[in-house]
Amino acid sequence: MKNIENETLVFDNNVLSNFARIERLDLIIGLPCNLFTTREVFEELQDGIKAYSITKPELASKLSKAVEIINQGKITIQSPSTLKSFELYANLESLGHFGKGEISAMVLAKEIDAFFIADEKQAKKESIKQNIKILDKKEFKDTVIILQYLNSQRIISKNDFQQIKNDLKNNSFLF
C-alpha cells in the first residue's frame, strides 16, 4: 500500500461521486494530501446533480455535497495551462475513449506531477502509457485504494472499512 501522505492528488468525478453517494466526503477532505480537481470535473458533478434532481433527488443532494466542498476550497480547482498539456489533452481526446473530466484530470496530474485519482481501468492504463502517476498498477479503483490507506493508517477501523464497503456496494460500486 502506497503511503499517500503529503502527495498531490487530482480527482476525477467518479471517486468524488462514490464518497458523496455514501456521505463520506469527510474521508477525502481529511486525507493528508493536496487535493485538486479540474473545472471539467466540477461541471460533470453539477451536470449529475441537474440530471438527478427530478428522478433521484436524494442522490442529487448527496452529490451536491461534493460541489460544496469544492466551493469551500477544500479541493482546489485548477486547469491545465501549458502548451505541452494542451497537446496531451488533444491527443487523449482524439482516442475517443475518455470524457472531458477524465482527460482534464489526467492532464493536470501530469502537469503538476500529481497522482491521477479515478476508478476507470482504461483511463488508468492510458495514464501509465502517458507517464501520469497512478497509485497502483494492479488495482485500478482508487476508491478501494483510498479505503485501504485509511484502514492501514487506522483513520477508519476495520468495522468502518467493512461498513463503507457495504455502503458502496449498496450504491452500485463494483469491487
C-alpha atoms as one frame of an Amber mdcrd trajectory, in Angstrom:
protein
   0.000   0.000   0.000   1.447   3.301  -1.105   1.724   5.956   1.571  -0.053
   8.964   0.085   0.722  11.358   2.918   1.774  14.781   1.595   1.186  13.710
  -2.015  -0.839  15.709  -4.517  -3.974  14.035  -5.846  -6.086  15.083  -8.833
  -9.610  13.660  -8.670 -11.843  12.569 -11.487 -15.594  12.691 -10.942 -16.181
   9.024 -10.120 -14.154   8.780  -6.896 -15.642  12.009  -5.552 -19.115  10.771
  -6.506 -18.558   7.411  -4.797 -17.689   9.055  -1.497 -20.537  11.561  -1.911
 -23.065   8.763  -2.543 -22.231   7.186   0.826 -21.966  10.587   2.534 -18.303
  10.126   3.460 -16.595  13.017   1.694 -15.065  13.767   5.086 -12.666  10.906
   4.364 -11.475  12.570   1.165 -11.018  16.045   2.597  -9.351  14.529   5.657
  -6.603  12.931   3.600  -3.159  14.327   4.464  -2.687  15.370   0.835  -3.003
  18.308  -1.531  -6.362  17.803  -3.238  -7.196  19.033  -6.722  -9.772  18.616
  -9.429 -10.497  20.428 -12.667 -13.219  22.735 -13.912 -14.434  19.951 -16.242
 -14.833  17.506 -13.340 -16.628  20.198 -11.339 -19.001  20.727 -14.277 -19.612
  16.958 -14.533 -20.621  16.934 -10.870 -23.000  19.836 -11.469 -24.451  18.093
 -14.542 -25.036  14.966 -12.462 -26.878  16.988  -9.837 -29.123  18.525 -12.510
 -29.752  15.141 -14.145 -30.762  13.509 -10.857 -32.624  16.463  -9.325 -36.013
  15.232 -10.549 -35.557  11.465 -10.849 -33.326  10.877  -7.802 -33.377  13.996
  -5.609 -31.696  12.233  -2.670 -28.742  11.331  -4.898 -28.609  14.873  -6.281
 -28.460  16.175  -2.722 -25.582  13.832  -1.859 -23.643  14.819  -4.987 -24.170
  18.488  -4.173 -22.002  17.961  -1.091 -19.018  17.355  -3.399 -19.728  20.665
  -5.126 -19.950  22.338  -1.706 -16.543  21.118  -0.550 -15.001  22.271  -3.818
 -16.690  25.664  -3.489 -15.333  25.870   0.076 -11.807  25.390  -1.286 -11.238
  22.033   0.407 -10.453  20.660  -3.044  -8.752  23.143  -5.341  -9.952  23.625
  -8.906  -7.105  24.045 -11.345  -6.961  23.642 -15.089  -4.066  22.507 -17.224
  -2.275  25.534 -18.630   0.872  24.635 -20.551   1.250  24.078 -24.275   2.502
  20.561 -23.581  -0.661  19.930 -21.541  -2.911  21.171 -24.344  -1.125  18.826
 -26.737  -1.649  15.885 -24.379  -5.303  16.876 -23.946  -5.813  16.851 -27.730
  -4.036  13.507 -28.023  -6.182  11.903 -25.320  -9.354  13.429 -26.744  -8.552
  12.016 -30.192  -8.553   8.490 -28.752 -12.311   8.833 -28.239 -12.352   6.750
 -25.051 -12.447   9.381 -22.343 -14.681  12.193 -21.179 -13.527  15.754 -20.688
 -13.364  15.353 -16.917 -11.113  12.315 -17.121  -8.896  13.913 -19.730  -8.525
  17.182 -17.855  -7.734  15.367 -14.593  -5.160  13.149 -16.306  -3.517  16.129
 -17.981  -3.469  18.235 -14.821  -1.976  15.340 -12.862   0.826  15.108 -15.405
   1.366  18.877 -15.481   1.674  19.267 -11.701   3.358  15.860 -11.119   0.404
  14.553  -9.108  -1.461  11.262  -8.893  -4.484  10.822 -11.166  -7.332   9.537
  -8.971 -10.079   7.627 -10.780 -11.750   4.242 -10.943 -11.674   3.529 -14.688
  -9.263   0.813 -15.740  -8.894   2.116 -19.301  -8.017   5.626 -18.085  -5.501
   4.225 -15.612  -3.852   2.084 -18.308  -3.599   5.123 -20.581  -2.130   7.085
 -17.678   0.630   4.515 -17.388   1.352   4.872 -21.126   1.497   8.668 -20.753
   3.732   8.563 -17.645   0.991  10.006 -15.467   1.322   8.887 -11.876  -1.273
   6.476 -10.513  -1.459   4.950  -7.048  -1.275   1.279  -8.015  -0.580  -0.509
 -11.300  -2.549  -3.607 -10.261  -5.593  -2.131  -8.530  -7.240   0.416 -10.784
 -10.017   1.536  -8.445  -8.733   4.388  -6.344 -11.875   4.321  -4.215 -10.614
   0.946  -2.942  -7.020   2.148  -2.591  -8.076   5.179  -0.561 -10.173   2.975
   1.745  -7.252   0.582   2.176  -4.974   3.517   3.001  -7.442   4.894   5.558
  -7.728   1.458   7.157  -3.947   0.868   7.164  -3.395   4.232   8.868  -6.152
   3.434  11.375  -8.085   6.507  10.266 -11.031   4.161   9.918 -11.488   0.950
  11.873 -11.874  -2.497  10.332 -15.585  -2.292  11.136 -15.844   1.127   9.451
 -13.912  -0.245   6.473 -16.388  -3.121   6.106 -19.395  -0.821   6.579 -18.109
   1.601   3.946 -17.521  -1.281   1.527 -21.101  -2.442   2.128 -22.415   1.097
   1.636 -20.515   1.367  -1.643 -21.885  -1.993  -2.828 -25.402  -0.830  -1.947
 -24.732   2.227  -4.137 -23.754   0.189  -7.215 -19.991   0.196  -6.661 -18.364
  -2.957  -8.009 -15.350  -4.270  -6.146
